[in-house]
Tab-separated table of C-alpha atoms and ligand atoms in Angstrom:
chain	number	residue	atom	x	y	z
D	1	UNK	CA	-7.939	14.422	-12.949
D	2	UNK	CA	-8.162	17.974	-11.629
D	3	UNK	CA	-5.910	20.394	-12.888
D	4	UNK	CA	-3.665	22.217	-10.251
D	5	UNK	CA	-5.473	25.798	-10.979
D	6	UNK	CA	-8.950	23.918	-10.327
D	7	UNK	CA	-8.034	23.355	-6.941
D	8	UNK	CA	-7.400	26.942	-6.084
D	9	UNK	CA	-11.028	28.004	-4.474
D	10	UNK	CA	-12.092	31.609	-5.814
D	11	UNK	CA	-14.024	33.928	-3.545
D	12	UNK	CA	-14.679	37.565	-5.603
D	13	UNK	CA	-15.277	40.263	-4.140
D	14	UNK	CA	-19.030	41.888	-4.512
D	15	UNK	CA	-17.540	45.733	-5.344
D	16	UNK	CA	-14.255	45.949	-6.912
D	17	UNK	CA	-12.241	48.892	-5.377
D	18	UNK	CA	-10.486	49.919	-8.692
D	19	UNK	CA	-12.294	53.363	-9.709
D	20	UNK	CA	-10.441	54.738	-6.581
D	21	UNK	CA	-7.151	53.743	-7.450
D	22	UNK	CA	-5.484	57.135	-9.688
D	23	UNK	CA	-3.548	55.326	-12.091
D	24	UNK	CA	-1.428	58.445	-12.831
D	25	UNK	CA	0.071	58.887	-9.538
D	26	UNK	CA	1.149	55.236	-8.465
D	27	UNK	CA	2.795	55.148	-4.638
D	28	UNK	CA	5.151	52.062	-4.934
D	29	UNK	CA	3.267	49.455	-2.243
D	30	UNK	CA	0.189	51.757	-1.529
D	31	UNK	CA	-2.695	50.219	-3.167
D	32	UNK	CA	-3.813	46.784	-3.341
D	33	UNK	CA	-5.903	45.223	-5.880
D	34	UNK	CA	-9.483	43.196	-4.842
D	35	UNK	CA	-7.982	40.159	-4.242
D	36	UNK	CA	-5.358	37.833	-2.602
D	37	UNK	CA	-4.484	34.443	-2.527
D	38	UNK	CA	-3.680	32.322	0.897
D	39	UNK	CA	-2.862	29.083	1.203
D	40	UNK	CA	-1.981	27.705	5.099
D	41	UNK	CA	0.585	24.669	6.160
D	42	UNK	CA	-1.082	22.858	9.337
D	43	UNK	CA	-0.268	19.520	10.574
D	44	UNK	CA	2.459	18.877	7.655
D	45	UNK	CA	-0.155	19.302	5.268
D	46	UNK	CA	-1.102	22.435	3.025
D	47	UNK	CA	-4.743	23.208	2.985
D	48	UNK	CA	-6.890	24.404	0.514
D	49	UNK	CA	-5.778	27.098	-1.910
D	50	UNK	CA	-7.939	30.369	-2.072
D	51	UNK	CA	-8.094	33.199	-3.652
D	52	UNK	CA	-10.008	35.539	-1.744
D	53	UNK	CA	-10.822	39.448	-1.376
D	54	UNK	CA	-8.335	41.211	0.039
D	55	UNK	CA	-8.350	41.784	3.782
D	56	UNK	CA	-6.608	42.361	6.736
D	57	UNK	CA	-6.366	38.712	9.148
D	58	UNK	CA	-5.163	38.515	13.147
D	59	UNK	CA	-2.807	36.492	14.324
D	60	UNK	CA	-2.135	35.783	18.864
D	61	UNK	CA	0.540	38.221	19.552
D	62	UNK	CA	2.602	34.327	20.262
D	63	UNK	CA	2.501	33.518	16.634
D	64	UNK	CA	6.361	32.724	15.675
D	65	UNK	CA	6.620	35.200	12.711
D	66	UNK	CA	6.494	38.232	15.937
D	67	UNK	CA	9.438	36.427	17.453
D	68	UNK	CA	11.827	34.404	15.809
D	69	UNK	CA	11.469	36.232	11.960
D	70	UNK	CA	10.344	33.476	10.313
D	71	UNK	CA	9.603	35.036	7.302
D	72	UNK	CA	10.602	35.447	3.014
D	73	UNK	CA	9.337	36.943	0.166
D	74	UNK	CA	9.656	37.526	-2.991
D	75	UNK	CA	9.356	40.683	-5.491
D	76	UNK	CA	7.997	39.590	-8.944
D	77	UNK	CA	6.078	41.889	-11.793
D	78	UNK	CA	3.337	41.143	-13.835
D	79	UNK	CA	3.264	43.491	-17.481
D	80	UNK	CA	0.600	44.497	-19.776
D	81	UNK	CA	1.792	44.353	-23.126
D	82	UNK	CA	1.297	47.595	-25.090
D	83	UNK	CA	0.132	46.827	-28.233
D	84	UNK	CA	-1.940	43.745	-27.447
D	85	UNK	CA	-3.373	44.323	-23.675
D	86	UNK	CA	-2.185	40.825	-23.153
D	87	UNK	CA	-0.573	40.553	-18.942
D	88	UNK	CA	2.570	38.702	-18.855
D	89	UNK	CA	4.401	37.283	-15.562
D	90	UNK	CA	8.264	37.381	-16.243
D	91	UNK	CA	10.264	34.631	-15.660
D	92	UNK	CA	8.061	33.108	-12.599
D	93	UNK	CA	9.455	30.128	-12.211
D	94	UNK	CA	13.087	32.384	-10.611
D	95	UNK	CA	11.325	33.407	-8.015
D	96	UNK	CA	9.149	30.350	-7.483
D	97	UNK	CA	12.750	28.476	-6.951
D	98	UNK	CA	14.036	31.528	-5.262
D	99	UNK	CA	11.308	31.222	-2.346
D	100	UNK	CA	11.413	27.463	-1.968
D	101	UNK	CA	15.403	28.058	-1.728
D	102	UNK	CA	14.401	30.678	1.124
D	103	UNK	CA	12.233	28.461	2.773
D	104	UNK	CA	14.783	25.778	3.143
D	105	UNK	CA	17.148	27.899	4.794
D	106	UNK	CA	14.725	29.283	7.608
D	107	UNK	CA	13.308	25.950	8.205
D	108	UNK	CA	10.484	26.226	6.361
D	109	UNK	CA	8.389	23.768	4.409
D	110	UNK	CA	8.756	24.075	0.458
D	111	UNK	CA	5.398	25.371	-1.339
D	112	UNK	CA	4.003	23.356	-3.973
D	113	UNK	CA	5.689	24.818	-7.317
D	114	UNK	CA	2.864	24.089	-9.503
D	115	UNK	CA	0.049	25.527	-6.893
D	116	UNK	CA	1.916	28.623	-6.743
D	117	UNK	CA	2.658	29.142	-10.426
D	118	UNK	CA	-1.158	28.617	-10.672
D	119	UNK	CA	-1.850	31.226	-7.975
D	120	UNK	CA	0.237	33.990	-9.715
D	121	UNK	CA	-1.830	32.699	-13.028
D	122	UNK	CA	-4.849	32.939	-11.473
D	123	UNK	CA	-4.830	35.948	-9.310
D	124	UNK	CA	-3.229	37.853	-11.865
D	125	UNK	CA	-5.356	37.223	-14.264
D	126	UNK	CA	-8.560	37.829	-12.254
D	127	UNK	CA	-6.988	41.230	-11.646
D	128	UNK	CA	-5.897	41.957	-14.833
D	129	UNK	CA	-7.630	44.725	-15.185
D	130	UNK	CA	-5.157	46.157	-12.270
D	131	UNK	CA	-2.377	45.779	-14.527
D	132	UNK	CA	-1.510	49.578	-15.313
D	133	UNK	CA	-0.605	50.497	-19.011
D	134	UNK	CA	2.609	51.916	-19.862
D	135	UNK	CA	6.457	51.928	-20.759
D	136	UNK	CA	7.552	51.393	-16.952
D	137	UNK	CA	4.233	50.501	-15.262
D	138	UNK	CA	3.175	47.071	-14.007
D	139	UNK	CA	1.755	45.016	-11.055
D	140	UNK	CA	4.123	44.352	-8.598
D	141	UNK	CA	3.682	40.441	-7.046
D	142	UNK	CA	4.585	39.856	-3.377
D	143	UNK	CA	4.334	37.186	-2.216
D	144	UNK	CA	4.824	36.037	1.376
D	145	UNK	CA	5.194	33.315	4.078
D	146	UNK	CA	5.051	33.647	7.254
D	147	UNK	CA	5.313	31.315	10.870
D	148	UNK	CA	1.857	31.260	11.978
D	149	UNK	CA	1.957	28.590	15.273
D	150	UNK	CA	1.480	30.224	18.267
D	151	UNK	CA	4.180	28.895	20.276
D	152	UNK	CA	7.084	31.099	21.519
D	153	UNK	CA	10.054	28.031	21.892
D	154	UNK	CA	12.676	29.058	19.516
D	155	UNK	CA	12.145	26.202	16.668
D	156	UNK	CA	10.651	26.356	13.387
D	157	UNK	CA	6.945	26.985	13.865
D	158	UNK	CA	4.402	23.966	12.918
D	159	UNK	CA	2.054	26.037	10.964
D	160	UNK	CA	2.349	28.935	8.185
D	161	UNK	CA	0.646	31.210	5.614
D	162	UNK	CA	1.994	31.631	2.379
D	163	UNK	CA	-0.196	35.027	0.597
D	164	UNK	CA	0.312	36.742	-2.944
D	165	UNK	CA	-0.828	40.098	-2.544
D	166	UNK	CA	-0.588	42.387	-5.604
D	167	UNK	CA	0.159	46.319	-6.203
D	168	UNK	CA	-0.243	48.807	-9.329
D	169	UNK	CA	3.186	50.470	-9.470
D	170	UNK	CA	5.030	53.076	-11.690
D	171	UNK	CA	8.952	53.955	-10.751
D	172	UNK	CA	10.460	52.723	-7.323
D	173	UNK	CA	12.892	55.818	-6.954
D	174	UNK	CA	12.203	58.920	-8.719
D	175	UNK	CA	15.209	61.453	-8.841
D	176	UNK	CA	19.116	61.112	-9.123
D	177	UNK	CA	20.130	58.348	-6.885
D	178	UNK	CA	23.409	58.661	-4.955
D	179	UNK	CA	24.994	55.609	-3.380
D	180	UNK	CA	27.754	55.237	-0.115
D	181	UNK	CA	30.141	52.304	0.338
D	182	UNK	CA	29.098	51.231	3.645
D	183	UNK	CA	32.401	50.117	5.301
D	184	UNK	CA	30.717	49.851	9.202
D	185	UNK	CA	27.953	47.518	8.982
D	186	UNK	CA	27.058	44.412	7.014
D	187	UNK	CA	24.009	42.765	5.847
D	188	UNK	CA	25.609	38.988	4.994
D	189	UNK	CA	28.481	36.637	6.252
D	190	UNK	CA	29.234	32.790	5.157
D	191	UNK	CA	27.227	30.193	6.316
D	192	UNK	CA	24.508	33.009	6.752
D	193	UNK	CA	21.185	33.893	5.208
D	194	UNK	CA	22.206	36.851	2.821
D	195	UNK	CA	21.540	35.123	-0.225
D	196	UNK	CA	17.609	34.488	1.183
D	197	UNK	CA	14.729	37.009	0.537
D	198	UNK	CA	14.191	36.615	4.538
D	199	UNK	CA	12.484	39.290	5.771
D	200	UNK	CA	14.502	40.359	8.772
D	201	UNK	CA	17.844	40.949	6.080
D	202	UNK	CA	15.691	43.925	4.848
D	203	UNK	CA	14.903	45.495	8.671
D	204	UNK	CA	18.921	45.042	9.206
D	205	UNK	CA	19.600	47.603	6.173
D	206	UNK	CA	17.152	49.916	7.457
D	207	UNK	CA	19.443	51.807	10.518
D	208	UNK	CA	22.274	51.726	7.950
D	209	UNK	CA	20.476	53.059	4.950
D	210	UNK	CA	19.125	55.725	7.142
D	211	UNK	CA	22.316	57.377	8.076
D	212	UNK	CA	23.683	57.247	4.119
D	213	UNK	CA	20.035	59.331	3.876
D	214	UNK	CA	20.863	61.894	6.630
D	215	UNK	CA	24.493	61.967	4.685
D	216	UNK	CA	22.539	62.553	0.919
D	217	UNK	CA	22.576	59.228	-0.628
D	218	UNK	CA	19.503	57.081	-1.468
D	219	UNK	CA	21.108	53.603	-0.853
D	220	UNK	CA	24.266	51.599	0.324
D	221	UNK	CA	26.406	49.563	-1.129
D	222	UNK	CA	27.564	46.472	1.282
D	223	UNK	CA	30.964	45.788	1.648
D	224	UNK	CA	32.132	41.842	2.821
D	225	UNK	CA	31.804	41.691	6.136
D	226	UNK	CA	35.091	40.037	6.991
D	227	UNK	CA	37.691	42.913	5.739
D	228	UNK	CA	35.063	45.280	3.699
D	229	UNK	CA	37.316	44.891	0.890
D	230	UNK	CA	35.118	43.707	-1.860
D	231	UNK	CA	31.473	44.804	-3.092
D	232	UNK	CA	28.478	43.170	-2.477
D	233	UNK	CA	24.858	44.480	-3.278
D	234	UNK	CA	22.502	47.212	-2.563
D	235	UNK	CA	19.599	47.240	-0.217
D	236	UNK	CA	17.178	46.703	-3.074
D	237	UNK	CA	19.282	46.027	-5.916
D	238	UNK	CA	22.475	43.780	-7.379
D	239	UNK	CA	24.924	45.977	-8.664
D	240	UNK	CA	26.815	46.237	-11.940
D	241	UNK	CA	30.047	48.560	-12.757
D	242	UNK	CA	31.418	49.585	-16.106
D	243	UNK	CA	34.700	49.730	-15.966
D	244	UNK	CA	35.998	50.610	-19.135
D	245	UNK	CA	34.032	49.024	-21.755
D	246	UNK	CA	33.762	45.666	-18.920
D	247	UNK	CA	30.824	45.300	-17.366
D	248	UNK	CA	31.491	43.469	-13.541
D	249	UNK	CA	28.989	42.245	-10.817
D	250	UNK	CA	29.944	40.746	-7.999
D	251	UNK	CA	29.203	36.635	-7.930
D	252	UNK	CA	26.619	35.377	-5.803
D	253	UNK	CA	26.444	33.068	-3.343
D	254	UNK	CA	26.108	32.820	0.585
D	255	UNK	CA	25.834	36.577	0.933
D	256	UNK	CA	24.788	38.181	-1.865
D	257	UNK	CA	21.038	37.958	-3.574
D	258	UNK	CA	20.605	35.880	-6.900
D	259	UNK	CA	18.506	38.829	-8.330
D	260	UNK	CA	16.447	37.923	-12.035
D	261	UNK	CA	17.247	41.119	-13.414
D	262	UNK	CA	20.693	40.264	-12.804
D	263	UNK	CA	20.595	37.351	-14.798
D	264	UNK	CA	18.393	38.885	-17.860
D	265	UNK	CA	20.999	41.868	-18.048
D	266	UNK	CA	24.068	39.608	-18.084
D	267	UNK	CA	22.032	37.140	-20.421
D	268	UNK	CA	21.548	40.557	-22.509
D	269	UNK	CA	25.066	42.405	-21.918
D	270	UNK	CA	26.426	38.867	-23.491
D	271	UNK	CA	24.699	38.422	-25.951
D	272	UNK	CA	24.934	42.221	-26.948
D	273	UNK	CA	28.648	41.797	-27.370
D	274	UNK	CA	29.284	43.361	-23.718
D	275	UNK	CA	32.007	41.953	-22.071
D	276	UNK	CA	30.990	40.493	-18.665
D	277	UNK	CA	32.887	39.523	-15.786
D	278	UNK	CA	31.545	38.182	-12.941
D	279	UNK	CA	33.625	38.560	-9.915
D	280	UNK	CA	34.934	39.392	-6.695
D	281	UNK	CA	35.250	43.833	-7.136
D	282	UNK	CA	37.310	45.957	-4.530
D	283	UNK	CA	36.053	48.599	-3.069
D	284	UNK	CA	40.008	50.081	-4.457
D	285	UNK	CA	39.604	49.141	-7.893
D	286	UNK	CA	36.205	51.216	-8.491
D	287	UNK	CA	37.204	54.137	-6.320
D	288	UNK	CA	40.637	54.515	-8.109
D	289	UNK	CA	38.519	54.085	-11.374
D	290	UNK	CA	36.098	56.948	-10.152
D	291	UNK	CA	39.096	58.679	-9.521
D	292	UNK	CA	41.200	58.299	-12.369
D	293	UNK	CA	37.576	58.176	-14.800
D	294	UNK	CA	38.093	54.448	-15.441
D	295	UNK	CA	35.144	53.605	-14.003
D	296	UNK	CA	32.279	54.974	-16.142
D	297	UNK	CA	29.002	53.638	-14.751
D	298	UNK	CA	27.585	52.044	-12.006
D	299	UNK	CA	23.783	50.656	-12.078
D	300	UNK	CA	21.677	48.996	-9.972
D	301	UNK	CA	19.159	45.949	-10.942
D	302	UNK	CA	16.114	44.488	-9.000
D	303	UNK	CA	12.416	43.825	-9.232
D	304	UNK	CA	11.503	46.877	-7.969
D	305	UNK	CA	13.863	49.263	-9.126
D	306	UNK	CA	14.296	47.569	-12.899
D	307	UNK	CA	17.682	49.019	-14.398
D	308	UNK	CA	18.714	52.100	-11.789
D	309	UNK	CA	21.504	54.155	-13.083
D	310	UNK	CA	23.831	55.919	-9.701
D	311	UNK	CA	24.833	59.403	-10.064
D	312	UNK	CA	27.816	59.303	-7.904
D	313	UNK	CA	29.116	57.287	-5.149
D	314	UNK	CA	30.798	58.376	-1.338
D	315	UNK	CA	33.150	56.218	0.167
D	316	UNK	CA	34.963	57.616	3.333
D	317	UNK	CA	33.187	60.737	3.458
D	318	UNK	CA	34.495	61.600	-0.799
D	319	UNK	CA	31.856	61.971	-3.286
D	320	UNK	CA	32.685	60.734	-6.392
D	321	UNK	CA	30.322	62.204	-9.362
D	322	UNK	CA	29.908	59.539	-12.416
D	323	UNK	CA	29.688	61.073	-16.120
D	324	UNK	CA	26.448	61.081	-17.690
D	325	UNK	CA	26.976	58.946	-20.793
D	326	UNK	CA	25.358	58.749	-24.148
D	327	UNK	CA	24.362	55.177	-24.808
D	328	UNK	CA	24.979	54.417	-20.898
D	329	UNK	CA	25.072	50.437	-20.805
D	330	UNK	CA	22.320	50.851	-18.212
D	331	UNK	CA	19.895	52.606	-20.334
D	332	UNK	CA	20.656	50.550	-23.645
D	333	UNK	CA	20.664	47.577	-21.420
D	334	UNK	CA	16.937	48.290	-19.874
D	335	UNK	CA	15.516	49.333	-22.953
D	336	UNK	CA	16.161	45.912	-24.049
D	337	UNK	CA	15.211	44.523	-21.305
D	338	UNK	CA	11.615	46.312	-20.900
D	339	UNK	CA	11.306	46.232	-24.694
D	340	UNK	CA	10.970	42.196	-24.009
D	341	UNK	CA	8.609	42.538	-21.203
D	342	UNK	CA	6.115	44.575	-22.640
D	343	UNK	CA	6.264	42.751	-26.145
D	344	UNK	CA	7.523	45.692	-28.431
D	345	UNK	CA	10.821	43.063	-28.708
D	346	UNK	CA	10.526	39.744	-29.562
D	347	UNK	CA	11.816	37.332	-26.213
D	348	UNK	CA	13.879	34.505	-27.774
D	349	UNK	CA	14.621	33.601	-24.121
D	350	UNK	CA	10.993	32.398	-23.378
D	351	UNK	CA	11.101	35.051	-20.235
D	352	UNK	CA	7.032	35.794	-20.749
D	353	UNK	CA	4.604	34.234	-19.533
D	354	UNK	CA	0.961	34.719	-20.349
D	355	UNK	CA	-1.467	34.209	-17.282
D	356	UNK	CA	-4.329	32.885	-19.644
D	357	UNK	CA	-3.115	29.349	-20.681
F	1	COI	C1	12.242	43.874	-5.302
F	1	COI	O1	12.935	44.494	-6.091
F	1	COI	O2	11.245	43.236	-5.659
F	1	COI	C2	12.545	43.825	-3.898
F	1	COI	O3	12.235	42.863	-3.266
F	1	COI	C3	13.090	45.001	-3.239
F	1	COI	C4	12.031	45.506	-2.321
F	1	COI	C5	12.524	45.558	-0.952
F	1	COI	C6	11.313	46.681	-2.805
């Protein structure tokens, strides 16, 4: 019997494009390595996987995706281990779920967990050589699915295209970053799709995060969107706070992204001795704590963005600067957490996972 990574068809390219890339001054999302993997859904079946040069495909303007937002993805990183050279995916199978959990909730079919593990095996490895070196550096994965029939009746589309492109990338912010309590819009409700990587939840944030911008700060914080009472997550991030020596983050659920970096830094905080509590947080209890110096940290976690410590926080037009601590749970907790994924630390947790076999 053929094995699943067999069936993936491999087109190279003739020229690879990589002596153009400069490796010391990575743009997060600018560059994209020689090749791609596709994989459509027609006629309830999927077709043939391929991994193919990268390249730009058209679509009639009546394809679903244009209309209705049809469309997830997910944020993954691939990292090159610094004293072997060995690439590592961390913790795939997350975001393999994640996107499958995505897909369910806009309607769209599930993809084959094995084919895609294989795909991010596969293309990874073929463009290993992408993979930048360095504390910090790594190949960001996104992958994406998209409604593909053209057919503008609002129901899920009959066809689709499910990519993984990949992208060389250093730091996602660079600089202190600020954060507002956003008390007039909201990103998630019950019932609704918050807790999906869909793509429209990010274009939503967009109008929002650009005002906090205009105002100084780099990012929101979401409130609930019933009584903006409690707090939720960032535009790219989950978000932890120390209060006293406690470190909380709000539960997921319906609304609020089940982020991998989340789980990895409460797996870590725990078993570091760090108390954790994970629940509902008021916007009160961490303003009084900025306030009365209670609250000591706040951090942000994601793919893209790794550990993220905030500076300060506004709510209601205050600013609110946070100390700068010694042994700051955010940087102790990253430097664990990176220490895993690019092998200086051994990972007891099985989080790495080679793309050769
Ligand atoms: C990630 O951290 O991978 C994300 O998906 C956030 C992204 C919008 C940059």
């Amino acid at each position: 019997m053929k094995n699943v990574a067999d069936l993936i068809e491999v087109t190279q390219v003739a020229q690879s494009r990589i002596s153009e890339v400069d490796f010391n001054h990575l743009i997060f999302g600018a560059v994209y390595t020689d090749h791609m993997f596709v994989m459509d859904y027609k006629d309830g079946v999927w077709q043939t996987p391929k991994i193919i040069p990268y390249q730009a495909f058209s679509y009639e303007p009546s394809a679903k995706v244009f209309h209705y937002g049809q469309a997830i993805f997910e944020g993954m990183k691939a990292y090159k281990f610094i004293e072997t050279g060995d690439v590592y995916l961390f913790r795939p199978e997350k975001n393999i779920r994640r996107m499958n959990l995505s897909a369910e909730r806009l309607a769209m079919p599930q993809i084959p967990e094995d084919i895609f593990l294989s795909a991010l095996k596969k293309l990874v490895d073929l463009d290993s050589s992408w993979v930048p070196e360095g504390f910090g550096k790594a190949l960001y994965i996104r992958p994406v699915f998209i409604a593909t029939e053209n057919q503008i009746s609002a129901a899920p589309s009959t066809d689709y295209r499910f990519m993984i492109i990949l992208s060389p990338a250093d730091k996602y912010y660079s600089g202190d970053v600020k954060v507002k309590i956003e008390t007039r819009y909201s990103r998630a409700c019950n019932g609704g799709i918050g807790y999906a990587k869909a793509a429209g939840n990010y274009a939503a944030q967009f109008m929002p995060t650009n005002k906090a911008l205009e105002e100084g700060y780099q990012q929101i914080i979401w409130t609930d969107s019933c009584n903006h009472k409690y707090l939720e997550e960032a535009g790219t991030m989950n978000m932890f706070f120390r209060l006293g020596d406690n470190l909380v983050t709000a539960p997921t659920g319906d609304r609020i992204l089940n982020g991998v970096t989340r789980d990895s830094i409460i797996t870590l905080a725990k078993d570091h001795g760090i108390n954790v509590e994970v629940r509902p947080i008021e916007v009160k209890e961490v303003v009084e704590g900025a306030k009365s110096g209670h609250l000591k940290e706040i951090f942000g976690t994601g793919t893209a963005a790794t550990v993220l410590p905030i500076v300060g926080l506004g709510y209601e037009g205050e600013y609110y600067a946070l100390p700068r601590l010694d042994n700051a749970y955010a940087n102790v907790l990253k430097e664990m957490l990176m220490n895993i994924q690019y092998g200086i630390a051994p990972d007891p947790y099985g989080w790495m996972v080679p793309v050769k076999k």
